Amino acid sequence: MDKLVQLYDLDFAELTAFVQTLGERPFRAKQLWQWLYEKYAASFDEMTNLPKGLREKLAQTAVLNPATIAAEQRSSDGQTEKVLFRLPDGQLIETVLMGYEDGRRTLCISTQAGCAMGCVFCATGQMGFARNLTAGEIVAQVLYFAHKLAPQGERVSNIVMMGMGEPLHNYRETLTAVDRLTDPTGLNLSARKITISTVGLVPAIRRYADEQRQTPLAISLHAATDEERNKLIPINKRWPIAELMEACRYYLAKNGRRLTFEWALIAYKNDTPEQAQALGKLLQGMLCHVNLIPLNPTEGYSGGPSSRERVQAFQDELARYGVSSTVRVRRGIDIQAGCGQLRDRVLASKQY
Ligand code: SAH
Ligand code: SF4
């Protein structure tokens, strides 16, 4: 049998061509598109303005959402919800929805199954790389939650690519997904509300800068000296801090958009006054902001989160260099909402 067509992989022109191969007129593509991206249909049966024959043909030749639920969890305060999705080849990926008082609904999505970068403190890095996700598999995570929120009159308002995987290591599919999510005739999310987080792949950052997109970039720095960063983030040996900062300056010159730097505070490792000073010197005068997140402990790494006092001292030190920072609360600790952690838990218990 021919391979099933993944509908979320197709843009509107491709969807139109596909509908025509089924012997249908192009206006059916528009109806199907609306079912996908305006009504977030979860099944072909729902698509009641399509003739039954077409719905049957679609069910035989195409896949709507390639992701099925392997496990789900909600935090005790009800504000964080995590889903482990199973893809057609059995790969497991995680998506986390975070609700905020002000009504924001931020979705943390995966771009790869596993990750090749091997950062020592990261649950995904500890499991290694399985494969890239397709654009459709990235989009599917958003549409699942769009469908789920719609009956409450809510929508996904922000997206962070901070789930499993390194988005810029899956460059083309990630940006195709961004295009699909921001398509004005479809889901129409604001490009400014989608953050791409990268471990610091220098050539990809430059390529991204050249595209001059509106989608903001976050850089996972985590250490301000090569000696420290080499211990945490293996790819630092390939692209050390000086080269990374040069790429960041290139991005700022091309783009003029504020950069975010991510910093997981690990007690007595990268939360020292020396690291804070080195970071202050590195970022002084740059159009940027630092997110400080106490480490989420993982099975494969012995480091722990910094205490409140050490977090405060680190932040104060940065302020002395005029570098702004925010301490982020760790969300959903009770549901292993650090990405990669639910998958570990489920695999260990053989629940799925
Ligand atoms: N690969 C990309 C995006 C996914 S990771 C990147 O590295 O940026 C998303 C963020 O979570 C990164 O800033 C990453 O460093 C951070 N992170 C990973 N494991 C963590 C942990 N155990 N505690 C706190 N932050 C963690
Ligand atoms: Fe990959 Fe990001 Fe985890 Fe590093 S922190 S292993 S780049 S997912």
mmCIF file of C-alpha atoms and ligand atoms in Angstrom:
data_model
loop_
_atom_site.group_PDB
_atom_site.id
_atom_site.type_symbol
_atom_site.label_atom_id
_atom_site.label_comp_id
_atom_site.label_asym_id
_atom_site.label_seq_id
_atom_site.Cartn_x
_atom_site.Cartn_y
_atom_site.Cartn_z
ATOM 1 C CA MET A 1 0.000 0.000 0.000
ATOM 2 C CA ASP A 2 1.149 3.534 -0.678
ATOM 3 C CA LYS A 3 2.296 5.543 2.270
ATOM 4 C CA LEU A 4 -0.485 7.518 3.948
ATOM 5 C CA VAL A 5 -0.370 11.263 3.357
ATOM 6 C CA GLN A 6 0.231 13.319 6.497
ATOM 7 C CA LEU A 7 -2.159 16.238 6.063
ATOM 8 C CA TYR A 8 -0.385 18.552 8.531
ATOM 9 C CA ASP A 9 2.750 18.226 6.393
ATOM 10 C CA LEU A 10 1.032 19.992 3.501
ATOM 11 C CA ASP A 11 0.677 23.692 2.844
ATOM 12 C CA PHE A 12 -2.484 24.912 1.147
ATOM 13 C CA ALA A 13 -1.156 24.476 -2.402
ATOM 14 C CA GLU A 14 0.002 20.935 -1.615
ATOM 15 C CA LEU A 15 -3.308 20.116 0.042
ATOM 16 C CA THR A 16 -5.150 21.350 -3.055
ATOM 17 C CA ALA A 17 -2.980 19.146 -5.285
ATOM 18 C CA PHE A 18 -3.639 16.168 -3.004
ATOM 19 C CA VAL A 19 -7.413 16.706 -3.046
ATOM 20 C CA GLN A 20 -7.252 16.812 -6.841
ATOM 21 C CA THR A 21 -5.454 13.458 -6.950
ATOM 22 C CA LEU A 22 -8.535 12.075 -5.193
ATOM 23 C CA GLY A 23 -10.625 13.326 -8.120
ATOM 24 C CA GLU A 24 -12.133 16.199 -6.141
ATOM 25 C CA ARG A 25 -12.603 19.847 -7.089
ATOM 26 C CA PRO A 26 -10.238 22.408 -5.522
ATOM 27 C CA PHE A 27 -12.892 24.047 -3.315
ATOM 28 C CA ARG A 28 -12.910 20.845 -1.262
ATOM 29 C CA ALA A 29 -9.325 21.660 -0.294
ATOM 30 C CA LYS A 30 -10.487 24.941 1.192
ATOM 31 C CA GLN A 31 -13.149 23.137 3.228
ATOM 32 C CA LEU A 32 -10.628 20.559 4.403
ATOM 33 C CA TRP A 33 -8.134 23.303 5.298
ATOM 34 C CA GLN A 34 -10.781 25.004 7.426
ATOM 35 C CA TRP A 35 -11.503 21.745 9.214
ATOM 36 C CA LEU A 36 -7.820 21.346 9.966
ATOM 37 C CA TYR A 37 -6.833 24.844 11.014
ATOM 38 C CA GLU A 38 -10.004 26.714 11.989
ATOM 39 C CA LYS A 39 -12.037 23.961 13.585
ATOM 40 C CA TYR A 40 -9.143 21.737 14.654
ATOM 41 C CA ALA A 41 -11.035 18.602 13.610
ATOM 42 C CA ALA A 42 -9.835 15.460 15.350
ATOM 43 C CA SER A 43 -11.494 13.026 12.905
ATOM 44 C CA PHE A 44 -12.693 12.875 9.301
ATOM 45 C CA ASP A 45 -16.195 11.993 10.547
ATOM 46 C CA GLU A 46 -16.581 15.481 11.986
ATOM 47 C CA MET A 47 -16.160 17.046 8.551
ATOM 48 C CA THR A 48 -19.852 17.066 7.854
ATOM 49 C CA ASN A 49 -19.817 19.394 4.843
ATOM 50 C CA LEU A 50 -17.593 16.934 2.963
ATOM 51 C CA PRO A 51 -19.443 14.160 1.120
ATOM 52 C CA LYS A 52 -19.273 10.814 2.888
ATOM 53 C CA GLY A 53 -17.420 9.298 -0.089
ATOM 54 C CA LEU A 54 -14.664 11.868 0.234
ATOM 55 C CA ARG A 55 -14.395 11.355 3.976
ATOM 56 C CA GLU A 56 -13.952 7.640 3.342
ATOM 57 C CA LYS A 57 -11.320 8.272 0.684
ATOM 58 C CA LEU A 58 -9.483 10.566 3.064
ATOM 59 C CA ALA A 59 -9.564 7.965 5.814
ATOM 60 C CA GLN A 60 -7.985 5.432 3.425
ATOM 61 C CA THR A 61 -5.279 7.687 2.016
ATOM 62 C CA ALA A 62 -4.460 10.276 4.646
ATOM 63 C CA VAL A 63 -3.691 10.802 8.313
ATOM 64 C CA LEU A 64 -5.127 13.698 10.277
ATOM 65 C CA ASN A 65 -3.179 13.740 13.512
ATOM 66 C CA PRO A 66 -0.225 11.313 13.482
ATOM 67 C CA ALA A 67 0.204 11.623 17.257
ATOM 68 C CA THR A 68 -1.785 9.424 19.647
ATOM 69 C CA ILE A 69 -1.726 9.769 23.410
ATOM 70 C CA ALA A 70 0.560 7.376 25.285
ATOM 71 C CA ALA A 71 0.208 9.078 28.688
ATOM 72 C CA GLU A 72 -1.013 12.332 30.147
ATOM 73 C CA GLN A 73 -0.650 14.109 33.453
ATOM 74 C CA ARG A 74 -1.920 17.262 35.105
ATOM 75 C CA SER A 75 -0.083 19.073 37.908
ATOM 76 C CA SER A 76 -1.716 19.231 41.317
ATOM 77 C CA ASP A 77 -2.605 22.914 40.840
ATOM 78 C CA GLY A 78 -4.241 22.043 37.501
ATOM 79 C CA GLN A 79 -2.226 24.692 35.680
ATOM 80 C CA THR A 80 0.245 22.460 33.877
ATOM 81 C CA GLU A 81 -0.699 19.600 31.634
ATOM 82 C CA LYS A 82 1.665 17.242 29.964
ATOM 83 C CA VAL A 83 1.041 14.783 27.153
ATOM 84 C CA LEU A 84 3.319 12.018 25.954
ATOM 85 C CA PHE A 85 2.484 11.373 22.298
ATOM 86 C CA ARG A 86 3.254 8.211 20.381
ATOM 87 C CA LEU A 87 4.138 8.689 16.701
ATOM 88 C CA PRO A 88 3.352 6.130 13.985
ATOM 89 C CA ASP A 89 6.810 4.507 14.247
ATOM 90 C CA GLY A 90 6.527 4.179 18.033
ATOM 91 C CA GLN A 91 8.670 7.197 18.951
ATOM 92 C CA LEU A 92 7.521 9.063 22.065
ATOM 93 C CA ILE A 93 7.563 12.849 22.336
ATOM 94 C CA GLU A 94 6.376 15.280 24.994
ATOM 95 C CA THR A 95 4.297 18.441 24.904
ATOM 96 C CA VAL A 96 3.463 20.610 27.919
ATOM 97 C CA LEU A 97 0.686 23.193 28.267
ATOM 98 C CA MET A 98 1.160 25.898 30.894
ATOM 99 C CA GLY A 99 -1.724 28.103 31.954
ATOM 100 C CA TYR A 100 -1.169 31.534 33.497
ATOM 101 C CA GLU A 101 -3.375 33.828 35.567
ATOM 102 C CA ASP A 102 -3.440 36.451 32.831
ATOM 103 C CA GLY A 103 -5.028 33.972 30.426
ATOM 104 C CA ARG A 104 -1.913 33.054 28.468
ATOM 105 C CA ARG A 105 -1.743 29.453 27.382
ATOM 106 C CA THR A 106 1.843 28.592 26.552
ATOM 107 C CA LEU A 107 2.654 25.350 24.815
ATOM 108 C CA CYS A 108 6.106 23.789 25.047
ATOM 109 C CA ILE A 109 6.605 21.607 21.962
ATOM 110 C CA SER A 110 9.156 19.055 20.748
ATOM 111 C CA THR A 111 11.045 19.279 17.457
ATOM 112 C CA GLN A 112 12.922 15.951 17.564
ATOM 113 C CA ALA A 113 12.511 12.536 19.168
ATOM 114 C CA GLY A 114 15.481 12.611 21.530
ATOM 115 C CA CYS A 115 18.401 14.960 20.972
ATOM 116 C CA ALA A 116 21.930 14.558 19.631
ATOM 117 C CA MET A 117 23.486 17.358 21.705
ATOM 118 C CA GLY A 118 24.018 15.420 24.919
ATOM 119 C CA CYS A 119 23.776 18.268 27.460
ATOM 120 C CA VAL A 120 24.530 16.470 30.713
ATOM 121 C CA PHE A 121 21.729 17.945 32.848
ATOM 122 C CA CYS A 122 18.969 17.351 30.295
ATOM 123 C CA ALA A 123 16.707 14.270 30.319
ATOM 124 C CA THR A 124 16.361 14.416 26.528
ATOM 125 C CA GLY A 125 20.111 14.762 26.063
ATOM 126 C CA GLN A 126 20.634 11.723 28.282
ATOM 127 C CA MET A 127 18.466 9.548 26.012
ATOM 128 C CA GLY A 128 20.291 10.352 22.751
ATOM 129 C CA PHE A 129 18.925 11.052 19.294
ATOM 130 C CA ALA A 130 16.192 9.026 17.581
ATOM 131 C CA ARG A 131 15.023 11.159 14.647
ATOM 132 C CA ASN A 132 13.826 14.516 13.425
ATOM 133 C CA LEU A 133 10.115 15.272 13.609
ATOM 134 C CA THR A 134 8.354 16.252 10.405
ATOM 135 C CA ALA A 135 6.750 19.693 10.207
ATOM 136 C CA GLY A 136 3.394 17.927 10.469
ATOM 137 C CA GLU A 137 4.413 16.165 13.683
ATOM 138 C CA ILE A 138 5.467 19.504 15.171
ATOM 139 C CA VAL A 139 2.203 21.159 14.102
ATOM 140 C CA ALA A 140 0.152 18.178 15.364
ATOM 141 C CA GLN A 141 1.172 18.913 18.959
ATOM 142 C CA VAL A 142 -0.313 22.401 18.700
ATOM 143 C CA LEU A 143 -3.502 21.278 16.991
ATOM 144 C CA TYR A 144 -4.151 18.633 19.622
ATOM 145 C CA PHE A 145 -4.180 21.346 22.303
ATOM 146 C CA ALA A 146 -6.021 23.852 20.103
ATOM 147 C CA HIS A 147 -8.782 21.230 19.778
ATOM 148 C CA LYS A 148 -8.764 20.565 23.493
ATOM 149 C CA LEU A 149 -8.935 24.241 24.530
ATOM 150 C CA ALA A 150 -11.533 25.389 21.991
ATOM 151 C CA PRO A 151 -14.661 24.194 23.868
ATOM 152 C CA GLN A 152 -13.609 26.367 26.848
ATOM 153 C CA GLY A 153 -13.236 29.361 24.513
ATOM 154 C CA GLU A 154 -9.459 29.257 24.970
ATOM 155 C CA ARG A 155 -6.592 29.063 22.513
ATOM 156 C CA VAL A 156 -2.884 28.394 22.503
ATOM 157 C CA SER A 157 -1.478 31.918 22.788
ATOM 158 C CA ASN A 158 2.285 31.297 22.946
ATOM 159 C CA ILE A 159 4.616 28.541 21.813
ATOM 160 C CA VAL A 160 8.099 27.754 23.030
ATOM 161 C CA MET A 161 10.240 25.219 21.224
ATOM 162 C CA MET A 162 11.700 23.995 24.469
ATOM 163 C CA GLY A 163 10.448 20.443 24.457
ATOM 164 C CA MET A 164 12.506 17.511 23.259
ATOM 165 C CA GLY A 165 15.152 18.170 20.652
ATOM 166 C CA GLU A 166 17.250 20.936 19.192
ATOM 167 C CA PRO A 167 15.062 22.985 16.807
ATOM 168 C CA LEU A 168 17.953 24.328 14.732
ATOM 169 C CA HIS A 169 19.320 20.794 14.242
ATOM 170 C CA ASN A 170 16.002 20.134 12.449
ATOM 171 C CA TYR A 171 16.060 23.494 10.737
ATOM 172 C CA ARG A 172 13.854 23.020 7.700
ATOM 173 C CA GLU A 173 11.006 21.116 9.360
ATOM 174 C CA THR A 174 10.985 23.463 12.360
ATOM 175 C CA LEU A 175 10.672 26.561 10.212
ATOM 176 C CA THR A 176 8.106 24.931 7.943
ATOM 177 C CA ALA A 177 6.105 24.266 11.116
ATOM 178 C CA VAL A 178 6.463 27.936 12.115
ATOM 179 C CA ASP A 179 5.177 28.924 8.674
ATOM 180 C CA ARG A 180 2.193 26.598 9.027
ATOM 181 C CA LEU A 181 1.346 27.829 12.528
ATOM 182 C CA THR A 182 1.522 31.473 11.490
ATOM 183 C CA ASP A 183 -0.298 31.076 8.159
ATOM 184 C CA PRO A 184 -2.932 33.844 8.169
ATOM 185 C CA THR A 185 -5.444 31.591 6.395
ATOM 186 C CA GLY A 186 -4.900 28.871 8.977
ATOM 187 C CA LEU A 187 -4.079 28.892 12.673
ATOM 188 C CA ASN A 188 -2.785 32.464 12.360
ATOM 189 C CA LEU A 189 -0.583 32.523 15.452
ATOM 190 C CA SER A 190 1.625 35.569 15.825
ATOM 191 C CA ALA A 191 5.227 34.814 14.808
ATOM 192 C CA ARG A 192 6.377 36.995 17.712
ATOM 193 C CA LYS A 193 4.746 34.579 20.127
ATOM 194 C CA ILE A 194 6.725 31.548 19.001
ATOM 195 C CA THR A 195 10.155 31.235 20.617
ATOM 196 C CA ILE A 196 12.848 29.048 19.124
ATOM 197 C CA SER A 197 15.306 27.885 21.759
ATOM 198 C CA THR A 198 18.753 26.726 20.648
ATOM 199 C CA VAL A 199 21.755 25.234 22.383
ATOM 200 C CA GLY A 200 23.937 27.440 20.175
ATOM 201 C CA LEU A 201 24.467 25.936 16.715
ATOM 202 C CA VAL A 202 26.486 28.803 15.309
ATOM 203 C CA PRO A 203 26.032 28.304 11.530
ATOM 204 C CA ALA A 204 22.277 27.755 12.016
ATOM 205 C CA ILE A 205 21.979 30.935 14.117
ATOM 206 C CA ARG A 206 23.636 32.883 11.297
ATOM 207 C CA ARG A 207 21.377 31.290 8.715
ATOM 208 C CA TYR A 208 18.381 32.117 10.874
ATOM 209 C CA ALA A 209 19.569 35.722 11.284
ATOM 210 C CA ASP A 210 19.789 36.045 7.504
ATOM 211 C CA GLU A 211 16.133 35.052 7.166
ATOM 212 C CA GLN A 212 15.187 38.082 9.301
ATOM 213 C CA ARG A 213 12.157 36.387 10.752
ATOM 214 C CA GLN A 214 9.984 37.785 13.527
ATOM 215 C CA THR A 215 10.101 34.603 15.596
ATOM 216 C CA PRO A 216 12.311 35.326 18.629
ATOM 217 C CA LEU A 217 15.371 33.301 19.529
ATOM 218 C CA ALA A 218 16.485 32.065 22.940
ATOM 219 C CA ILE A 219 20.058 30.861 23.479
ATOM 220 C CA SER A 220 20.732 28.185 26.100
ATOM 221 C CA LEU A 221 23.967 29.503 27.514
ATOM 222 C CA HIS A 222 24.144 28.028 31.051
ATOM 223 C CA ALA A 223 27.804 28.942 31.559
ATOM 224 C CA ALA A 224 29.902 31.973 30.721
ATOM 225 C CA THR A 225 33.359 30.393 30.488
ATOM 226 C CA ASP A 226 34.375 27.640 28.062
ATOM 227 C CA GLU A 227 35.797 25.612 30.920
ATOM 228 C CA GLU A 228 32.394 25.429 32.656
ATOM 229 C CA ARG A 229 30.280 25.231 29.493
ATOM 230 C CA ASN A 230 32.346 22.366 28.049
ATOM 231 C CA LYS A 231 31.379 20.305 31.088
ATOM 232 C CA LEU A 232 27.653 20.928 30.634
ATOM 233 C CA ILE A 233 27.182 21.297 26.885
ATOM 234 C CA PRO A 234 29.404 19.122 24.668
ATOM 235 C CA ILE A 235 28.816 21.152 21.483
ATOM 236 C CA ASN A 236 30.577 24.063 23.176
ATOM 237 C CA LYS A 237 33.814 22.354 22.179
ATOM 238 C CA ARG A 238 32.808 22.743 18.545
ATOM 239 C CA TRP A 239 31.412 26.276 18.849
ATOM 240 C CA PRO A 240 32.915 27.931 21.918
ATOM 241 C CA ILE A 241 31.431 30.946 23.654
ATOM 242 C CA ALA A 242 33.358 33.584 21.671
ATOM 243 C CA GLU A 243 32.003 32.196 18.376
ATOM 244 C CA LEU A 244 28.518 31.869 19.813
ATOM 245 C CA MET A 245 28.526 35.463 21.021
ATOM 246 C CA GLU A 246 29.735 36.622 17.628
ATOM 247 C CA ALA A 247 26.790 34.820 16.020
ATOM 248 C CA CYS A 248 24.470 36.452 18.579
ATOM 249 C CA ARG A 249 25.808 39.885 17.716
ATOM 250 C CA TYR A 250 25.347 39.074 14.028
ATOM 251 C CA TYR A 251 21.718 38.143 14.740
ATOM 252 C CA LEU A 252 21.151 41.382 16.658
ATOM 253 C CA ALA A 253 22.731 43.464 13.900
ATOM 254 C CA LYS A 254 20.584 41.776 11.229
ATOM 255 C CA ASN A 255 17.441 41.610 13.258
ATOM 256 C CA GLY A 256 17.325 44.226 15.977
ATOM 257 C CA ARG A 257 15.237 41.903 18.143
ATOM 258 C CA ARG A 258 16.050 41.290 21.777
ATOM 259 C CA LEU A 259 17.762 37.970 22.442
ATOM 260 C CA THR A 260 16.933 35.785 25.411
ATOM 261 C CA PHE A 261 19.602 33.773 27.205
ATOM 262 C CA GLU A 262 18.549 30.713 29.194
ATOM 263 C CA TRP A 263 20.438 29.755 32.323
ATOM 264 C CA ALA A 264 19.536 26.691 34.405
ATOM 265 C CA LEU A 265 20.984 27.453 37.836
ATOM 266 C CA ILE A 266 22.859 24.430 39.174
ATOM 267 C CA ALA A 267 23.941 24.670 42.818
ATOM 268 C CA TYR A 268 27.675 25.376 43.221
ATOM 269 C CA LYS A 269 28.348 24.736 39.511
ATOM 270 C CA ASN A 270 27.191 27.693 37.428
ATOM 271 C CA ASP A 271 25.588 29.805 40.173
ATOM 272 C CA THR A 272 28.857 31.180 41.574
ATOM 273 C CA PRO A 273 29.744 34.879 41.783
ATOM 274 C CA GLU A 274 32.534 34.203 39.247
ATOM 275 C CA GLN A 275 30.046 32.851 36.698
ATOM 276 C CA ALA A 276 27.649 35.747 37.348
ATOM 277 C CA GLN A 277 30.479 38.229 36.782
ATOM 278 C CA ALA A 278 31.667 36.457 33.632
ATOM 279 C CA LEU A 279 28.086 36.473 32.330
ATOM 280 C CA GLY A 280 27.675 40.146 33.225
ATOM 281 C CA LYS A 281 30.811 40.999 31.237
ATOM 282 C CA LEU A 282 29.683 38.871 28.285
ATOM 283 C CA LEU A 283 26.241 40.471 27.996
ATOM 284 C CA GLN A 284 26.906 44.019 29.181
ATOM 285 C CA GLY A 285 25.393 46.507 26.749
ATOM 286 C CA MET A 286 23.726 43.849 24.611
ATOM 287 C CA LEU A 287 20.022 43.967 23.678
ATOM 288 C CA CYS A 288 19.087 40.903 25.695
ATOM 289 C CA HIS A 289 17.380 39.391 28.717
ATOM 290 C CA VAL A 290 18.377 36.436 30.897
ATOM 291 C CA ASN A 291 15.952 33.779 32.106
ATOM 292 C CA LEU A 292 17.185 32.130 35.289
ATOM 293 C CA ILE A 293 15.629 28.729 35.967
ATOM 294 C CA PRO A 294 16.660 26.635 38.976
ATOM 295 C CA LEU A 295 17.680 23.221 37.608
ATOM 296 C CA ASN A 296 15.016 20.567 37.254
ATOM 297 C CA PRO A 297 16.777 17.494 38.676
ATOM 298 C CA THR A 298 17.028 14.505 36.315
ATOM 299 C CA GLU A 299 17.870 10.835 36.848
ATOM 300 C CA GLY A 300 21.111 10.910 34.908
ATOM 301 C CA TYR A 301 22.714 13.970 36.516
ATOM 302 C CA SER A 302 23.752 14.537 40.094
ATOM 303 C CA GLY A 303 23.479 18.357 40.131
ATOM 304 C CA GLY A 304 20.708 20.102 42.071
ATOM 305 C CA PRO A 305 18.839 23.427 41.872
ATOM 306 C CA SER A 306 20.288 26.569 43.417
ATOM 307 C CA SER A 307 18.776 27.811 46.659
ATOM 308 C CA ARG A 308 16.618 30.929 46.698
ATOM 309 C CA GLU A 309 19.499 32.894 48.249
ATOM 310 C CA ARG A 310 21.984 31.839 45.602
ATOM 311 C CA VAL A 311 19.495 32.648 42.827
ATOM 312 C CA GLN A 312 18.997 36.106 44.325
ATOM 313 C CA ALA A 313 22.737 36.712 44.664
ATOM 314 C CA PHE A 314 23.276 35.670 41.044
ATOM 315 C CA GLN A 315 20.554 38.003 39.849
ATOM 316 C CA ASP A 316 21.923 40.902 41.920
ATOM 317 C CA GLU A 317 25.366 40.398 40.445
ATOM 318 C CA LEU A 318 23.956 40.512 36.892
ATOM 319 C CA ALA A 319 22.092 43.705 37.733
ATOM 320 C CA ARG A 320 25.421 45.323 38.636
ATOM 321 C CA TYR A 321 26.384 44.905 34.975
ATOM 322 C CA GLY A 322 23.064 46.336 33.830
ATOM 323 C CA VAL A 323 21.917 42.926 32.597
ATOM 324 C CA SER A 324 18.195 42.312 33.149
ATOM 325 C CA SER A 325 16.983 38.918 34.248
ATOM 326 C CA THR A 326 13.855 37.106 35.405
ATOM 327 C CA VAL A 327 13.691 34.109 37.695
ATOM 328 C CA ARG A 328 11.323 31.597 36.130
ATOM 329 C CA VAL A 329 9.284 29.319 38.301
ATOM 330 C CA ARG A 330 9.715 25.664 37.635
ATOM 331 C CA ARG A 331 6.355 24.489 36.413
ATOM 332 C CA GLY A 332 4.807 21.116 36.918
ATOM 333 C CA ILE A 333 7.569 19.607 38.999
ATOM 334 C CA ASP A 334 5.093 17.059 40.336
ATOM 335 C CA ILE A 335 4.411 15.758 36.810
ATOM 336 C CA GLN A 336 8.018 15.579 35.604
ATOM 337 C CA ALA A 337 7.325 18.515 33.310
ATOM 338 C CA GLY A 338 10.988 19.016 32.500
ATOM 339 C CA CYS A 339 10.945 17.753 28.959
ATOM 340 C CA GLY A 340 12.153 14.212 28.462
ATOM 341 C CA GLN A 341 11.207 13.304 32.008
ATOM 342 C CA LEU A 342 7.724 11.926 31.475
ATOM 343 C CA ARG A 343 8.988 9.671 28.704
ATOM 344 C CA ASP A 344 11.645 8.304 31.051
ATOM 345 C CA ARG A 345 9.091 7.646 33.750
ATOM 346 C CA VAL A 346 6.685 5.906 31.399
ATOM 347 C CA LEU A 347 9.360 3.753 29.790
ATOM 348 C CA ALA A 348 10.680 2.763 33.201
ATOM 349 C CA SER A 349 7.261 1.668 34.395
ATOM 350 C CA LYS A 350 6.375 0.030 31.050
ATOM 351 C CA GLN A 351 2.956 1.648 31.376
ATOM 352 C CA TYR A 352 2.515 2.362 27.711
HETATM 353 N N1 SAH B 1 17.467 22.094 22.526
HETATM 354 C C1 SAH B 1 16.993 23.400 22.771
HETATM 355 C C2 SAH B 1 15.549 23.447 23.189
HETATM 356 C C3 SAH B 1 15.051 22.371 24.106
HETATM 357 S S1 SAH B 1 15.657 22.407 25.754
HETATM 358 C C4 SAH B 1 17.872 24.092 23.797
HETATM 359 O O1 SAH B 1 18.704 23.447 24.389
HETATM 360 O O2 SAH B 1 17.729 25.298 23.941
HETATM 361 C C5 SAH B 1 14.789 23.809 26.444
HETATM 362 C C6 SAH B 1 15.493 24.473 27.578
HETATM 363 O O3 SAH B 1 15.438 23.643 28.758
HETATM 364 C C7 SAH B 1 16.963 24.761 27.322
HETATM 365 O O4 SAH B 1 17.290 26.047 27.784
HETATM 366 C C8 SAH B 1 17.620 23.695 28.152
HETATM 367 O O5 SAH B 1 18.949 24.014 28.456
HETATM 368 C C9 SAH B 1 16.707 23.633 29.351
HETATM 369 N N2 SAH B 1 16.853 22.444 30.184
HETATM 370 C C10 SAH B 1 17.113 21.188 29.795
HETATM 371 N N3 SAH B 1 17.170 20.356 30.864
HETATM 372 C C11 SAH B 1 16.912 21.118 31.944
HETATM 373 C C12 SAH B 1 16.825 20.849 33.346
HETATM 374 N N4 SAH B 1 17.008 19.625 33.813
HETATM 375 N N5 SAH B 1 16.546 21.874 34.173
HETATM 376 C C13 SAH B 1 16.342 23.129 33.703
HETATM 377 N N6 SAH B 1 16.416 23.444 32.392
HETATM 378 C C14 SAH B 1 16.701 22.450 31.528
HETATM 379 FE FE1 SF4 B 2 19.207 18.831 23.419
HETATM 380 FE FE2 SF4 B 2 18.434 21.188 24.415
HETATM 381 FE FE3 SF4 B 2 18.533 18.999 25.970
HETATM 382 FE FE4 SF4 B 2 20.790 20.116 25.134
HETATM 383 S S1 SF4 B 2 19.279 21.031 26.493
HETATM 384 S S2 SF4 B 2 20.334 17.924 25.107
HETATM 385 S S3 SF4 B 2 20.215 20.780 23.102
HETATM 386 S S4 SF4 B 2 17.190 19.316 24.239
#
